[in-house]
Tab-separated table of C-alpha atoms (C1' of nucleotides) in Angstrom:
chain	number	residue	atom	x	y	z
A	1	MET	CA	18.313	-126.730	-222.156
A	2	SER	CA	19.099	-129.340	-224.760
A	3	GLN	CA	22.853	-128.949	-224.488
A	4	LYS	CA	24.824	-130.753	-221.822
A	5	ASP	CA	26.879	-129.117	-219.121
A	6	HIS	CA	30.387	-130.311	-218.357
A	7	PRO	CA	30.853	-129.755	-214.658
A	8	GLN	CA	34.248	-131.338	-214.438
A	9	ALA	CA	36.294	-129.759	-217.153
A	10	HIS	CA	36.723	-129.243	-220.805
A	11	ASP	CA	39.639	-130.155	-222.988
A	12	HIS	CA	42.432	-127.703	-222.459
A	13	GLU	CA	42.895	-128.239	-218.759
A	14	HIS	CA	46.537	-129.099	-219.122
A	15	ASN	CA	48.073	-126.572	-216.781
A	16	HIS	CA	48.464	-127.258	-213.083
A	17	SER	CA	48.516	-123.709	-211.805
A	18	HIS	CA	45.402	-123.038	-213.853
A	19	ALA	CA	43.657	-125.966	-212.267
A	20	ASP	CA	44.714	-124.816	-208.822
A	21	ALA	CA	43.616	-121.270	-209.419
A	22	LYS	CA	40.339	-122.462	-210.834
A	23	ASP	CA	39.662	-124.617	-207.816
A	24	LYS	CA	40.398	-121.731	-205.531
A	25	PHE	CA	37.997	-119.461	-207.376
A	26	LEU	CA	35.220	-122.022	-207.599
A	27	GLU	CA	35.646	-122.859	-203.943
A	28	ARG	CA	35.064	-119.231	-203.099
A	29	LEU	CA	31.862	-119.200	-205.121
A	30	LYS	CA	30.627	-122.450	-203.654
A	31	GLU	CA	31.036	-121.233	-200.104
A	32	GLN	CA	28.637	-118.428	-200.796
A	33	GLY	CA	25.939	-120.602	-202.227
A	34	PHE	CA	26.605	-119.942	-205.888
A	35	LYS	CA	26.402	-122.915	-208.149
A	36	LEU	CA	29.208	-124.303	-210.255
A	37	THR	CA	27.533	-124.480	-213.594
A	38	GLY	CA	29.355	-125.553	-216.698
A	39	LYS	CA	29.093	-122.121	-218.209
A	40	ARG	CA	30.383	-120.354	-215.158
A	41	GLN	CA	33.310	-122.729	-215.040
A	42	MET	CA	34.049	-122.275	-218.712
A	43	ILE	CA	34.273	-118.520	-218.276
A	44	VAL	CA	36.867	-119.008	-215.567
A	45	ASP	CA	38.634	-121.653	-217.649
A	46	THR	CA	38.709	-119.491	-220.726
A	47	LEU	CA	39.996	-116.443	-218.928
A	48	LEU	CA	42.656	-118.529	-217.188
A	49	GLU	CA	43.803	-120.034	-220.464
A	50	GLU	CA	43.766	-116.820	-222.428
A	51	ASP	CA	45.414	-114.810	-219.676
A	52	ARG	CA	44.523	-111.489	-221.317
A	53	TYR	CA	41.720	-108.946	-221.567
A	54	ILE	CA	38.771	-110.293	-223.520
A	55	SER	CA	35.500	-108.619	-224.440
A	56	ALA	CA	32.147	-110.098	-223.539
A	57	LYS	CA	31.527	-110.594	-227.224
A	58	GLU	CA	34.718	-112.554	-227.822
A	59	LEU	CA	34.051	-114.618	-224.730
A	60	LEU	CA	30.564	-115.394	-225.963
A	61	GLU	CA	31.777	-116.427	-229.381
A	62	ARG	CA	34.467	-118.716	-227.995
A	63	MET	CA	32.052	-120.350	-225.581
A	64	GLN	CA	29.329	-120.814	-228.131
A	65	LYS	CA	31.487	-123.461	-229.777
A	66	VAL	CA	30.781	-125.548	-226.692
A	67	PHE	CA	27.438	-124.078	-225.604
A	68	PRO	CA	25.710	-123.049	-228.820
A	69	ARG	CA	22.733	-121.486	-227.079
A	70	LEU	CA	24.762	-119.432	-224.642
A	71	SER	CA	23.573	-115.853	-224.668
A	72	PHE	CA	24.948	-112.457	-223.771
A	73	ASP	CA	22.870	-112.095	-220.644
A	74	THR	CA	24.380	-115.196	-219.104
A	75	VAL	CA	27.861	-114.030	-219.978
A	76	TYR	CA	27.222	-110.600	-218.489
A	77	ARG	CA	25.546	-111.976	-215.379
A	78	ASN	CA	28.504	-114.236	-214.745
A	79	LEU	CA	31.049	-111.544	-215.498
A	80	HIS	CA	29.297	-109.307	-213.014
A	81	LEU	CA	29.345	-111.975	-210.341
A	82	LEU	CA	32.980	-112.818	-210.958
A	83	LYS	CA	33.900	-109.170	-210.798
A	84	VAL	CA	32.079	-108.597	-207.523
A	85	GLU	CA	33.826	-111.667	-206.134
A	86	GLY	CA	37.185	-110.290	-207.167
A	87	ILE	CA	37.864	-113.196	-209.498
A	88	ILE	CA	38.160	-111.071	-212.604
A	89	GLU	CA	39.216	-107.508	-213.423
A	90	GLU	CA	37.515	-105.131	-215.814
A	91	SER	CA	39.038	-102.415	-217.931
A	92	THR	CA	37.939	-100.217	-220.779
A	93	PHE	CA	40.358	-99.455	-223.564
A	94	GLY	CA	40.100	-99.404	-227.308
A	95	ASP	CA	36.603	-99.617	-228.703
A	96	GLY	CA	33.639	-101.759	-227.890
A	97	GLY	CA	33.066	-101.443	-224.177
A	98	SER	CA	34.574	-103.375	-221.294
A	99	LYS	CA	37.117	-106.145	-221.382
A	100	TYR	CA	37.814	-108.682	-218.664
A	101	ARG	CA	40.730	-110.754	-217.465
A	102	ILE	CA	41.307	-113.217	-214.671
A	103	THR	CA	42.725	-111.707	-211.522
A	104	CYS	CA	46.336	-112.614	-210.887
A	105	ASP	CA	46.811	-115.594	-208.633
A	106	THR	CA	48.502	-113.638	-205.949
A	107	ASN	CA	45.590	-111.236	-205.792
A	108	GLN	CA	48.058	-108.551	-204.795
A	109	HIS	CA	47.781	-104.952	-205.786
A	110	HIS	CA	49.255	-104.510	-209.234
A	111	HIS	CA	49.191	-102.617	-212.521
A	112	HIS	CA	49.534	-103.766	-216.104
A	113	TYR	CA	51.174	-103.232	-219.408
A	114	ILE	CA	48.295	-103.911	-221.773
A	115	CYS	CA	48.568	-104.796	-225.445
A	116	THR	CA	45.828	-102.838	-227.156
A	117	VAL	CA	45.738	-105.330	-230.012
A	118	CYS	CA	45.357	-108.675	-228.264
A	119	GLY	CA	44.672	-107.627	-224.683
A	120	LYS	CA	47.650	-109.483	-223.280
A	121	THR	CA	49.142	-108.045	-220.112
A	122	GLU	CA	52.373	-107.972	-218.158
A	123	LEU	CA	52.811	-106.845	-214.602
A	124	VAL	CA	54.254	-103.433	-213.934
A	125	GLU	CA	56.845	-103.413	-211.201
A	126	GLY	CA	55.856	-101.074	-208.430
A	127	CYS	CA	52.925	-98.757	-207.924
A	128	PRO	CA	52.952	-95.001	-208.523
A	129	MET	CA	51.093	-94.399	-205.284
A	130	ASP	CA	54.053	-95.753	-203.354
A	131	LEU	CA	56.841	-94.299	-205.395
A	132	LEU	CA	55.373	-90.957	-206.303
A	133	GLY	CA	55.214	-88.548	-203.392
A	134	ILE	CA	51.453	-88.462	-203.521
A	135	THR	CA	49.983	-85.668	-201.454
A	136	ALA	CA	46.282	-85.375	-202.137
A	137	PRO	CA	44.791	-81.889	-202.416
A	138	ARG	CA	43.402	-80.553	-199.138
A	139	GLY	CA	40.116	-82.263	-198.450
A	140	PHE	CA	40.468	-84.868	-201.182
A	141	GLN	CA	39.864	-88.394	-199.932
A	142	ILE	CA	41.588	-90.946	-202.111
A	143	GLU	CA	39.535	-94.061	-202.758
A	144	SER	CA	41.218	-95.795	-205.657
A	145	HIS	CA	43.504	-95.269	-208.587
A	146	ARG	CA	44.173	-96.569	-212.044
A	147	PHE	CA	47.502	-96.978	-213.771
A	148	GLU	CA	47.812	-98.745	-217.076
A	149	ILE	CA	50.494	-98.677	-219.751
A	150	PHE	CA	49.207	-99.288	-223.260
A	151	GLY	CA	51.062	-100.396	-226.336
A	152	GLN	CA	51.684	-103.453	-228.465
A	153	CYS	CA	53.212	-106.671	-227.302
A	154	GLY	CA	56.037	-108.389	-229.129
A	155	GLU	CA	53.697	-110.677	-231.015
A	156	CYS	CA	51.349	-107.965	-232.221
A	157	HIS	CA	53.580	-105.477	-233.946
B	1	MET	CA	16.808	-72.984	-236.575
B	2	SER	CA	14.269	-70.778	-234.808
B	3	GLN	CA	16.493	-70.149	-231.823
B	4	LYS	CA	19.179	-67.522	-231.944
B	5	ASP	CA	22.877	-68.150	-231.737
B	6	HIS	CA	25.143	-66.067	-229.529
B	7	PRO	CA	28.454	-65.947	-231.300
B	8	GLN	CA	30.099	-63.450	-228.985
B	9	ALA	CA	29.431	-64.757	-225.542
B	10	HIS	CA	26.873	-65.725	-223.018
B	11	ASP	CA	26.418	-64.460	-219.499
B	12	HIS	CA	28.982	-66.018	-217.251
B	13	GLU	CA	32.036	-64.869	-219.134
B	14	HIS	CA	33.490	-63.090	-216.128
B	15	ASN	CA	36.876	-64.724	-216.023
B	16	HIS	CA	39.812	-63.416	-217.990
B	17	SER	CA	41.828	-66.586	-218.261
B	18	HIS	CA	38.703	-68.352	-219.446
B	19	ALA	CA	38.191	-65.800	-222.168
B	20	ASP	CA	41.819	-66.089	-223.203
B	21	ALA	CA	41.728	-69.861	-223.280
B	22	LYS	CA	38.498	-69.812	-225.205
B	23	ASP	CA	39.940	-67.479	-227.811
B	24	LYS	CA	42.955	-69.704	-228.204
B	25	PHE	CA	40.815	-72.781	-228.723
B	26	LEU	CA	38.431	-71.116	-231.138
B	27	GLU	CA	41.330	-69.663	-233.062
B	28	ARG	CA	42.672	-73.133	-233.547
B	29	LEU	CA	39.345	-74.328	-234.909
B	30	LYS	CA	38.933	-71.355	-237.182
B	31	GLU	CA	42.326	-71.853	-238.780
B	32	GLN	CA	41.267	-75.268	-239.909
B	33	GLY	CA	38.068	-74.110	-241.490
B	34	PHE	CA	35.701	-75.134	-238.710
B	35	LYS	CA	32.964	-72.671	-237.935
B	36	LEU	CA	32.429	-70.956	-234.631
B	37	THR	CA	28.805	-71.712	-234.051
B	38	GLY	CA	27.032	-70.658	-230.890
B	39	LYS	CA	26.638	-74.229	-229.770
B	40	ARG	CA	30.250	-75.110	-230.307
B	41	GLN	CA	31.280	-72.060	-228.350
B	42	MET	CA	28.906	-72.852	-225.551
B	43	ILE	CA	30.391	-76.299	-225.128
B	44	VAL	CA	33.825	-74.734	-224.723
B	45	ASP	CA	32.401	-72.044	-222.432
B	46	THR	CA	30.583	-74.547	-220.280
B	47	LEU	CA	33.555	-76.839	-219.914
B	48	LEU	CA	35.805	-73.888	-219.103
B	49	GLU	CA	33.425	-72.621	-216.439
B	50	GLU	CA	32.737	-75.993	-214.900
B	51	ASP	CA	36.370	-77.073	-214.962
B	52	ARG	CA	35.487	-80.701	-214.264
B	53	TYR	CA	34.478	-83.913	-216.007
B	54	ILE	CA	30.948	-83.691	-217.383
B	55	SER	CA	28.912	-86.309	-219.232
B	56	ALA	CA	27.405	-85.666	-222.635
B	57	LYS	CA	24.012	-85.902	-221.001
B	58	GLU	CA	24.708	-83.285	-218.363
B	59	LEU	CA	26.233	-81.034	-220.991
B	60	LEU	CA	23.160	-81.406	-223.145
B	61	GLU	CA	20.806	-80.593	-220.289
B	62	ARG	CA	22.730	-77.504	-219.260
B	63	MET	CA	22.896	-76.234	-222.813
B	64	GLN	CA	19.257	-76.897	-223.547
B	65	LYS	CA	18.384	-74.055	-221.212
B	66	VAL	CA	19.886	-71.783	-223.853
B	67	PHE	CA	19.344	-73.913	-226.956
B	68	PRO	CA	16.127	-75.808	-226.301
B	69	ARG	CA	16.333	-77.819	-229.495
B	70	LEU	CA	19.938	-78.895	-229.062
B	71	SER	CA	20.259	-82.613	-229.531
B	72	PHE	CA	22.656	-85.349	-228.523
B	73	ASP	CA	24.088	-85.796	-231.971
B	74	THR	CA	25.283	-82.203	-232.103
B	75	VAL	CA	26.814	-82.521	-228.655
B	76	TYR	CA	28.587	-85.722	-229.606
B	77	ARG	CA	29.740	-84.407	-232.953
B	78	ASN	CA	31.245	-81.377	-231.273
B	79	LEU	CA	32.771	-83.372	-228.448
B	80	HIS	CA	34.402	-85.608	-231.011
B	81	LEU	CA	35.829	-82.652	-232.908
B	82	LEU	CA	37.071	-80.964	-229.744
B	83	LYS	CA	38.704	-84.176	-228.632
B	84	VAL	CA	40.472	-84.710	-231.939
B	85	GLU	CA	41.678	-81.113	-231.769
B	86	GLY	CA	43.056	-81.697	-228.304
B	87	ILE	CA	40.777	-79.090	-226.761
B	88	ILE	CA	39.062	-81.490	-224.415
B	89	GLU	CA	39.973	-84.735	-222.629
B	90	GLU	CA	37.811	-87.801	-222.251
B	91	SER	CA	37.710	-90.294	-219.416
B	92	THR	CA	35.449	-93.099	-218.322
B	93	PHE	CA	34.768	-93.590	-214.646
B	94	GLY	CA	31.654	-94.225	-212.636
B	95	ASP	CA	28.583	-95.167	-214.616
B	96	GLY	CA	27.011	-93.840	-217.763
B	97	GLY	CA	29.734	-93.718	-220.362
B	98	SER	CA	32.344	-91.079	-221.106
B	99	LYS	CA	32.895	-87.770	-219.409
B	100	TYR	CA	34.731	-84.773	-220.806
B	101	ARG	CA	36.684	-81.836	-219.464
B	102	ILE	CA	38.533	-78.925	-220.974
B	103	THR	CA	42.227	-79.524	-221.490
B	104	CYS	CA	44.442	-77.630	-219.102
B	105	ASP	CA	45.687	-74.317	-220.472
B	106	THR	CA	49.279	-75.393	-220.443
B	107	ASN	CA	48.476	-78.421	-222.576
B	108	GLN	CA	51.350	-80.177	-220.857
B	109	HIS	CA	51.382	-83.829	-220.017
B	110	HIS	CA	49.591	-84.352	-216.736
B	111	HIS	CA	47.466	-86.639	-214.583
B	112	HIS	CA	44.491	-85.949	-212.366
B	113	TYR	CA	42.914	-86.487	-209.013
B	114	ILE	CA	39.273	-86.954	-209.997
B	115	CYS	CA	36.267	-86.575	-207.729
B	116	THR	CA	33.956	-89.420	-208.618
B	117	VAL	CA	30.951	-87.480	-207.332
B	118	CYS	CA	31.221	-84.150	-209.127
B	119	GLY	CA	33.976	-84.819	-211.641
B	120	LYS	CA	36.200	-82.042	-210.364
B	121	THR	CA	39.915	-82.560	-210.862
B	122	GLU	CA	43.248	-81.481	-209.447
B	123	LEU	CA	46.620	-81.919	-211.047
B	124	VAL	CA	48.868	-84.699	-209.833
B	125	GLU	CA	52.458	-83.637	-209.407
B	126	GLY	CA	54.753	-85.745	-211.516
B	127	CYS	CA	54.176	-88.667	-213.842
B	128	PRO	CA	54.734	-92.317	-212.945
B	129	MET	CA	56.459	-92.935	-216.260
B	130	ASP	CA	59.248	-90.580	-215.246
B	131	LEU	CA	59.537	-91.500	-211.617
B	132	LEU	CA	58.926	-95.198	-211.788
B	133	GLY	CA	61.787	-97.161	-213.268
B	134	ILE	CA	59.654	-98.282	-216.167
B	135	THR	CA	61.249	-101.054	-218.163
B	136	ALA	CA	58.771	-102.429	-220.652
B	137	PRO	CA	58.653	-106.193	-221.172
B	138	ARG	CA	60.868	-107.373	-224.029
B	139	GLY	CA	59.191	-106.543	-227.284
B	140	PHE	CA	56.506	-104.356	-225.765
B	141	GLN	CA	56.205	-100.992	-227.491
B	142	ILE	CA	54.715	-98.383	-225.184
B	143	GLU	CA	52.249	-96.061	-226.872
B	144	SER	CA	50.410	-94.362	-224.061
B	145	HIS	CA	49.463	-94.628	-220.431
B	146	ARG	CA	46.731	-93.702	-218.022
B	147	PHE	CA	47.093	-92.663	-214.417
B	148	GLU	CA	44.153	-91.335	-212.447
B	149	ILE	CA	43.521	-91.053	-208.726
B	150	PHE	CA	39.872	-91.317	-207.752
B	151	GLY	CA	38.138	-90.208	-204.610
B	152	GLN	CA	35.954	-87.434	-203.273
B	153	CYS	CA	36.832	-83.786	-203.206
B	154	GLY	CA	36.436	-81.637	-200.100
B	155	GLU	CA	33.025	-80.362	-201.146
B	156	CYS	CA	31.561	-83.764	-201.941
B	157	HIS	CA	32.081	-85.792	-198.799
C	1	DA	C1'	12.665	-129.641	-203.004
C	2	DT	C1'	14.830	-125.445	-203.080
C	3	DC	C1'	16.851	-121.622	-204.952
C	4	DA	C1'	20.223	-120.130	-208.235
C	5	DA	C1'	21.182	-120.050	-213.301
C	6	DT	C1'	19.660	-119.729	-217.918
C	7	DG	C1'	17.279	-118.529	-222.380
C	8	DC	C1'	14.437	-115.543	-224.568
C	9	DA	C1'	12.825	-111.261	-225.632
C	10	DA	C1'	12.532	-106.800	-224.763
C	11	DA	C1'	14.195	-102.702	-222.866
C	12	DC	C1'	17.753	-99.393	-221.801
C	13	DC	C1'	21.536	-96.283	-222.436
C	14	DT	C1'	25.099	-94.223	-224.810
C	15	DT	C1'	26.823	-93.100	-229.159
C	16	DT	C1'	26.711	-92.958	-234.328
C	17	DT	C1'	24.893	-92.121	-238.984
C	18	DG	C1'	22.056	-90.595	-243.352
C	19	DC	C1'	19.703	-87.052	-245.074
C	20	DA	C1'	17.737	-82.599	-245.914
C	21	DC	C1'	17.815	-78.047	-244.308
C	22	DG	C1'	20.008	-73.940	-241.998
C	23	DC	C1'	23.762	-71.087	-240.864
C	24	DG	C1'	28.740	-69.128	-240.579
C	25	DT	C1'	32.118	-67.495	-243.604
D	1	DA	C1'	27.338	-69.039	-252.756
D	2	DC	C1'	29.916	-72.570	-250.588
D	3	DG	C1'	30.404	-75.991	-247.359
D	4	DC	C1'	30.248	-77.000	-242.603
D	5	DG	C1'	26.818	-77.557	-238.784
D	6	DT	C1'	22.428	-79.052	-237.127
D	7	DG	C1'	17.913	-81.367	-236.242
D	8	DC	C1'	15.387	-85.271	-236.932
D	9	DA	C1'	14.868	-89.933	-237.024
D	10	DA	C1'	16.652	-94.142	-237.060
D	11	DA	C1'	20.111	-97.419	-236.105
D	12	DA	C1'	23.926	-99.424	-233.880
D	13	DG	C1'	26.483	-101.169	-229.982
D	14	DG	C1'	26.932	-102.751	-225.440
D	15	DT	C1'	24.536	-103.994	-221.275
D	16	DT	C1'	20.533	-104.956	-218.232
D	17	DT	C1'	16.080	-106.890	-216.767
D	18	DG	C1'	11.407	-109.599	-216.208
D	19	DC	C1'	9.659	-113.824	-216.621
D	20	DA	C1'	9.130	-118.677	-217.098
D	21	DT	C1'	11.914	-122.804	-217.261
D	22	DT	C1'	15.929	-125.579	-216.282
D	23	DG	C1'	19.481	-127.222	-213.447
D	24	DA	C1'	22.829	-127.714	-209.315
D	25	DT	C1'	22.769	-128.852	-204.619
DNA sequence: ATCAATGCAAACCTTTTGCACGCGT
DNA sequence: ACGCGTGCAAAAGGTTTGCATTGAT
């Protein structure tokens, strides 16, 4: 690789809670023997800064400004790892496959308002599984659920 | 086309409500100038009989027993039309892209329990948008929402 | 030094499209 | 006869994988 990695940080690390969250995430990876490469860190950085759903393609394009030779497979491999580790969330809406966002700090169960234009999210208060009188059909074993409210955020319409 | 079409019906049309629903759907298509081809009808038939989420691939394979030369593009073109017409619903869960099911007779707003193994569904009573005290973030314009409960049905676990 | 991460290229899978022909009306 | 529907083939997206090399620890 001719390009240089930047293990410490890149420019926009101006936000304390971001830095804290990043450290927490990277710590988790480190403990399991995964390596803290510049690209892996930049994915976490970017998702923390953007704080919205981003496609693999958009992520790639943003990161290529810093790592010109970065390729889709690296992005996807890292996204997969980060998803398995619970560091990011995946959703599919609109066109063009999956989109990803950083998991909320708290890591608590939650649902989102999602802007279908820019991918920005807001937390929904409460969870339908608690507030709806959910009684599963006889024999049905509930494993998970999905609740998302789509629309356009104030800046996008 | 060397194969024969079956405009009236194929074998399993044993259920009255299915026949009624089918007529209603086909009527709707006819009014708009779409033609009631054997393949289009068999997609509706199959989805009515199965009454669960099915992938384009599974649909193709089932239908190829009757129409050996049926191809993906025809399946997709018809699925797209049926979706636009509100005759079928699309969802993405599990692997392998979208899955489709016939829209409930009533055509009322609803949500589903979905078996992730076989795609079978049950209606959820109530809608979180009504029962949750939804107050969108300032400026956020709600356009739609998604609420699905995943798990395994009695026959699949 | 070790083992994970990456780039490259190719493959894979689902879905879409252009075109000429066939079929429902 | 008209115009939608279909098959074929090819392409377009998004995503994954094998392999050799590079890099983090």
